[in-house]
Coordinates of C-alpha atoms in Angstrom, one line a residue:
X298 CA 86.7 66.0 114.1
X299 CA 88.8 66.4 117.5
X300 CA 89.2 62.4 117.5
X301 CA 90.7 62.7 113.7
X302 CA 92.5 66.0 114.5
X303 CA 94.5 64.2 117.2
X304 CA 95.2 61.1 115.1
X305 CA 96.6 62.8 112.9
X306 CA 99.1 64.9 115.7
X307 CA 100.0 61.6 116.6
X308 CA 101.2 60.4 113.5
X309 CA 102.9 63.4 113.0
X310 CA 105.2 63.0 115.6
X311 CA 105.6 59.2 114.3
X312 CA 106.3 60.6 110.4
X313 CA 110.6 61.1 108.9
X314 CA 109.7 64.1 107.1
X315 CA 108.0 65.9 110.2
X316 CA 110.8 65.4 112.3
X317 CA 113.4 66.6 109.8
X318 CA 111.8 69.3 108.4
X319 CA 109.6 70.7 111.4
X320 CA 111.5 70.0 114.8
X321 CA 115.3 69.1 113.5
X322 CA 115.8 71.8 111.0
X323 CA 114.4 74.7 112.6
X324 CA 116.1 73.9 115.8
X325 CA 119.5 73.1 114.2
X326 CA 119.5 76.5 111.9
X327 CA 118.4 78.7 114.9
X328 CA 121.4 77.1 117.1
X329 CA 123.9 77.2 114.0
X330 CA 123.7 80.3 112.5
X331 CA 122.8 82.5 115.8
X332 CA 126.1 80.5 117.1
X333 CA 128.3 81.8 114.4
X334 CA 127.0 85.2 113.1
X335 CA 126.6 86.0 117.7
X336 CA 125.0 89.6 116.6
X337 CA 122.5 91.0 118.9
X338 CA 120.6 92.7 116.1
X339 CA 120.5 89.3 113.5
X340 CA 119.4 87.0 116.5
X341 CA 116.0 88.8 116.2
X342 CA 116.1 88.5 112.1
X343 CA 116.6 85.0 112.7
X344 CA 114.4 84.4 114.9
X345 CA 111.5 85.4 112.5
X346 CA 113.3 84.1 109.9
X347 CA 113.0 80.1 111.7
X348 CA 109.8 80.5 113.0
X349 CA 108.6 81.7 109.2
X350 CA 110.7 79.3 107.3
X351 CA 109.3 76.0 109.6
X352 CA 105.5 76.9 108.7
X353 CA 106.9 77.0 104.8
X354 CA 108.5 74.0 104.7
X355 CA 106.4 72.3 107.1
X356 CA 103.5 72.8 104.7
X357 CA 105.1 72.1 101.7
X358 CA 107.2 69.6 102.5
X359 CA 105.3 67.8 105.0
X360 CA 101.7 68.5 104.7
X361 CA 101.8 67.8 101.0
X362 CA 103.2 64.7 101.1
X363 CA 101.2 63.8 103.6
X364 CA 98.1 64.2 101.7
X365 CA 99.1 62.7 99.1
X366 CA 100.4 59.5 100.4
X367 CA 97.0 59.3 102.8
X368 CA 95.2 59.8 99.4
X369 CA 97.1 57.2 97.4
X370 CA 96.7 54.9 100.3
X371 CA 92.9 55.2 100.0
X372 CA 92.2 56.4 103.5
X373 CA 90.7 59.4 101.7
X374 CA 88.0 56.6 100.5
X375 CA 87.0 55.6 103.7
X376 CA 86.5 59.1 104.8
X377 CA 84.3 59.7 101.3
X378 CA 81.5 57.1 102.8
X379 CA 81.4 58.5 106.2
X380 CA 79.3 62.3 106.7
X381 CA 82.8 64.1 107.0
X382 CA 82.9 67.3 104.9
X383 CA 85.8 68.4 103.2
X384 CA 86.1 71.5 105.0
X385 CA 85.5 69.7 108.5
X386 CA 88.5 67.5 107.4
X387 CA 91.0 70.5 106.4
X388 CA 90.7 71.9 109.0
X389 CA 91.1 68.8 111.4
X390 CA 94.6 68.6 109.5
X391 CA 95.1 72.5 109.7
X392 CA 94.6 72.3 113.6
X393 CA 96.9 69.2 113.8
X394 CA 99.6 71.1 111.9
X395 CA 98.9 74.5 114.3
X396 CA 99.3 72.6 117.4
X397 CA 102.0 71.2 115.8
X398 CA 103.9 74.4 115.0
X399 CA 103.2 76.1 118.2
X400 CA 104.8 73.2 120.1
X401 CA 107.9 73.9 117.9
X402 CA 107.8 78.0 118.1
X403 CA 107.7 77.5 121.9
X404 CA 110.5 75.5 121.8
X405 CA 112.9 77.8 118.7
X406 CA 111.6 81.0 121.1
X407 CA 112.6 79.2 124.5
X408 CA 115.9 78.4 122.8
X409 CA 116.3 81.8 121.3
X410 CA 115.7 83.7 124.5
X411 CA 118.5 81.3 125.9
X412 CA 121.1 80.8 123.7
X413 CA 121.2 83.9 121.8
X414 CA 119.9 86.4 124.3
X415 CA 116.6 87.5 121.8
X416 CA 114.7 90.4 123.7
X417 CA 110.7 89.8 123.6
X418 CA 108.4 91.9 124.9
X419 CA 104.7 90.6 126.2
X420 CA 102.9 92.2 123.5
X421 CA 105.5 90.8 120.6
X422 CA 104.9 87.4 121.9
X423 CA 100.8 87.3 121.8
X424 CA 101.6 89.2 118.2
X425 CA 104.0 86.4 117.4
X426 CA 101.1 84.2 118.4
X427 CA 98.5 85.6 116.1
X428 CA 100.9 86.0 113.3
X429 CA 101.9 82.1 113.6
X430 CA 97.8 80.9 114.2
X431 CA 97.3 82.9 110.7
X432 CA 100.4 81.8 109.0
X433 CA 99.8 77.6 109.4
X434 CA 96.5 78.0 108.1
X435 CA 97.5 79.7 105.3
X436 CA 100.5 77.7 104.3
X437 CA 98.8 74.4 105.5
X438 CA 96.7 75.2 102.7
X439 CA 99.3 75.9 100.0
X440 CA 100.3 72.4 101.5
X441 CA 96.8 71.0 100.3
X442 CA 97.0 72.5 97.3
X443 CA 100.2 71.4 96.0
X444 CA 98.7 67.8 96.9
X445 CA 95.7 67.7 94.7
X446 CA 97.6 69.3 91.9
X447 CA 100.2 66.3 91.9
X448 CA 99.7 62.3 91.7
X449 CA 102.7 60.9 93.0
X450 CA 106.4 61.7 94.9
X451 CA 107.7 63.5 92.0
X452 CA 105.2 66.0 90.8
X453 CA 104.1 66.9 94.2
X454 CA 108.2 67.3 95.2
X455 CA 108.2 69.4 92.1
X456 CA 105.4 71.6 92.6
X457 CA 106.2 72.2 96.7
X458 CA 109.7 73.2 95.2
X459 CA 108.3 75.3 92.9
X460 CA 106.4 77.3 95.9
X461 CA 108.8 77.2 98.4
X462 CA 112.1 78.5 97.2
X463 CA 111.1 81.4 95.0
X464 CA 108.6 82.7 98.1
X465 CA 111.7 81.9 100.5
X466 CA 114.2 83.7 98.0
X467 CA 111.7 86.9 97.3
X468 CA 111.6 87.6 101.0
X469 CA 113.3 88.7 103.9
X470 CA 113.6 86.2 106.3
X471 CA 117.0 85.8 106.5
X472 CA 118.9 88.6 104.8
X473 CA 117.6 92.0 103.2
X474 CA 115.9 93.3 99.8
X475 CA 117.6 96.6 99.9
X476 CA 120.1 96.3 97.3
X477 CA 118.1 93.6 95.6
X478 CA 116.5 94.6 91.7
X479 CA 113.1 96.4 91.8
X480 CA 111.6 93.1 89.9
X481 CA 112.7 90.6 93.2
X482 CA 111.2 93.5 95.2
X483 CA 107.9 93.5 93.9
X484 CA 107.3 89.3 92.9
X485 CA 108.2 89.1 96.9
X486 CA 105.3 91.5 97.7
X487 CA 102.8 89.7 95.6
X488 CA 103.3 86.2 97.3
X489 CA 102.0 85.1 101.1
X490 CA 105.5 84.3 102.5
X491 CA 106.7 88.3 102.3
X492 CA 104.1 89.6 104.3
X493 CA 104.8 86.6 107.0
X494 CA 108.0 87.1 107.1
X495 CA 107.3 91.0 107.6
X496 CA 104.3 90.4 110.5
X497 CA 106.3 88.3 112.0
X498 CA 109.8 90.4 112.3
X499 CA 107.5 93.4 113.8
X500 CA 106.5 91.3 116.4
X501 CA 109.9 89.5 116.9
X502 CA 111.6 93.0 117.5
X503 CA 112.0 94.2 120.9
X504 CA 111.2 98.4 120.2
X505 CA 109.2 97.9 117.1
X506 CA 106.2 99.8 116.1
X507 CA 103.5 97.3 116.4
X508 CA 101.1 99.4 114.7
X509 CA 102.8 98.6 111.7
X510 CA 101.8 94.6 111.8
X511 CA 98.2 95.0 110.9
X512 CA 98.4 96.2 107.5
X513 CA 100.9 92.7 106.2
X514 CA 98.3 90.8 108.3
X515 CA 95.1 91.8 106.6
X516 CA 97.4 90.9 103.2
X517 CA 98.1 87.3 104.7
X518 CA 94.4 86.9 105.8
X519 CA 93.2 87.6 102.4
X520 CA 96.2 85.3 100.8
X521 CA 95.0 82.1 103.6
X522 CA 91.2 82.8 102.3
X523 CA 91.7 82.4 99.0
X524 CA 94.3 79.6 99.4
X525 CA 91.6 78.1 101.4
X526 CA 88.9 78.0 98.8
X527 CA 91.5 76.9 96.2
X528 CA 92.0 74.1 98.4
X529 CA 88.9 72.8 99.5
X530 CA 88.0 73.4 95.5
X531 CA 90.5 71.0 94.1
X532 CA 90.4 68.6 96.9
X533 CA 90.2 65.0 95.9
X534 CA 89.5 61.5 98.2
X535 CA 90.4 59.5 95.4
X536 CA 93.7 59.1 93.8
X537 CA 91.9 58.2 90.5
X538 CA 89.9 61.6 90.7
X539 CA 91.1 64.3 88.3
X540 CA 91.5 67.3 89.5
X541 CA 88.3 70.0 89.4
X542 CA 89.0 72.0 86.4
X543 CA 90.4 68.9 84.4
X544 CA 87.1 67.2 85.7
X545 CA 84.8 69.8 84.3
X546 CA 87.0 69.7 81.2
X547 CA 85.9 66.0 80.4
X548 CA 82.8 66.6 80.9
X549 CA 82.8 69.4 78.2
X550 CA 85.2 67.3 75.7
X551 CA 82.3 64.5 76.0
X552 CA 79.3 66.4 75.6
X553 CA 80.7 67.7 72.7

C-alpha cells in the first residue's frame, strides 16, 4: 500500500487539475483577497476559509476525476486481479491526498503568518492539524463517491458541482450566515462542509475557546464514516460495472 500511496503523490504533482485547483488557487485567493480587504480580523476568516475550501475542491474536483479517468483507463482492472482490497486502496488514495494537503496548509499558513500578519497560537495549529487529517478523509471520500456515481467528464463534473457549491454557499468560510434566511441556515448545518469550516475557524482564531471545536468535530467524524462506507459500497474497478444498487436492481428485474 505505501509503494501505491506514493505513486499516486507522485502523479499528483504531475496532474493540470491538482495544480490549479490544490496549490494555484488556494495560494492565489489567500494572497488576493487578504491583499485587498488588509483587515486583521478577516485574515483569520480567510485563512479557514482557504484551507477549508482547498480540501473541497481538491476532492471534488481533483480526486473525482481522478478516479474516474484511472477507472476508464482500466488500471482499476489490474488492481481487481491482484489481493488489493478496496478499502486498502482508498485509503492509499486518501493518504496520498492528506499528504498532499498538508504540504499545501503548511505552505497557505506560512504565507498567512507572513503576508497578512495571522496570529496562531501552538494549540490552534495541532487543532488545525487534526481538523485538516479529518477533513481530507472525509471529503476525499465525497471525491470517491461522486466517481462511482458518474461514467464519464460530464456527469462526474455535474455531480462534483452539485456537491461543491451548495456546501461552499451554505457555509461560512468566507462571509457570514447572520442575516442569511433561517432555511440556508439549517441546509448548511446538515451538510459536512459547515461543521469544517466551523472546527477549523476555532482553531484558526488567535483567543478562541477551543473547547468549542469538539462538538463540530464529532459531527464531521460521523459525516467521513458514513461517506466512507458509501464509498467503499459503490466502488467500482471496472468502467463497465454498474453501480451497487443499480447492480442489485438487475439482478431482481431478471429473476423476475
Amino acid at each position: 500500500m505505501r509503494m501505491i500511496m506514493a505513486t499516486m503523490l507522485r502523479s499528483m504533482f504531475r496532474d493540470t487539475h491538482t495544480l490549479v485547483w490544490n496549490i494555484v488557487f488556494p495560494i492565489a485567493m489567500l494572497v488576493g483577497l487578504g491583499l485587498y480587504f488588509h483587515d486583521a480580523a478577516y485574515s483569520h476568516r480567510l485563512l479557514a476559509g482557504v484551507l477549508t475550501t482547498n480540501i473541497l475542491f481538491g476532492a471534488t474536483m481533483v480526486t473525482a476525476f481522478n478516479v474516474m479517468a484511472q477507472r476508464n483507463r482500466g488500471i482499476y482492472k489490474l488492481l481487481r486481479a491482484t489481493p488489493f482490497r478496496t478499502v486498502s486502496f482508498i485509503a492509499a488514495m486518501t493518504g496520498a491526498r492528506t499528504v498532499l494537503a498538508l504540504l499545501v496548509s503548511a505552505c497557505v499558513i506560512l504565507m498567512s503568518l507572513l503576508l497578512l500578519g495571522v496570529q496562531l497560537s501552538l494549540t490552534g495549529l495541532a487543532l488545525m492539524l487534526l481538523v485538516l487529517l479529518i477533513g481530507t478523509v472525509c471529503f476525499t471520500a465525497l471525491g470517491f463517491l461522486a466517481a462511482n456515481l458518474s461514467r464519464d467528464e460530464g456527469i462526474v463534473n455535474m455531480i462534483s458541482n452539485l456537491m461543491s457549491f451548495p456546501m461552499l454557499l451554505t457555509s461560512e468560510a468566507f462571509y457570514s450566515l447572520e442575516h442569511a434566511p433561517s432555511w440556508v441556515v439549517t441546509l448548511g448545518q446538515l451538510q459536512p462542509f459547515h461543521h469544517l469550516v466551523d472546527a477549523m475557524a476555532i482553531a484558526v482564531h488567535p483567543q478562541g475557546d477551543f473547547v468549542g471545536i469538539w462538538m463540530p468535530l464529532l459531527i464531521l467524524t460521523g459525516f467521513t464514516i458514513l461517506i466512507l462506507g458509501a464509498a467503499a459500497w459503490t466502488f467500482r474497478w471496472d468502467a463497465e460495472q454498474p453501480v451497487r444498487w443499480r447492480q442489485g436492481s438487475a439482478k431482481k428485474a431478471a429473476s423476475t
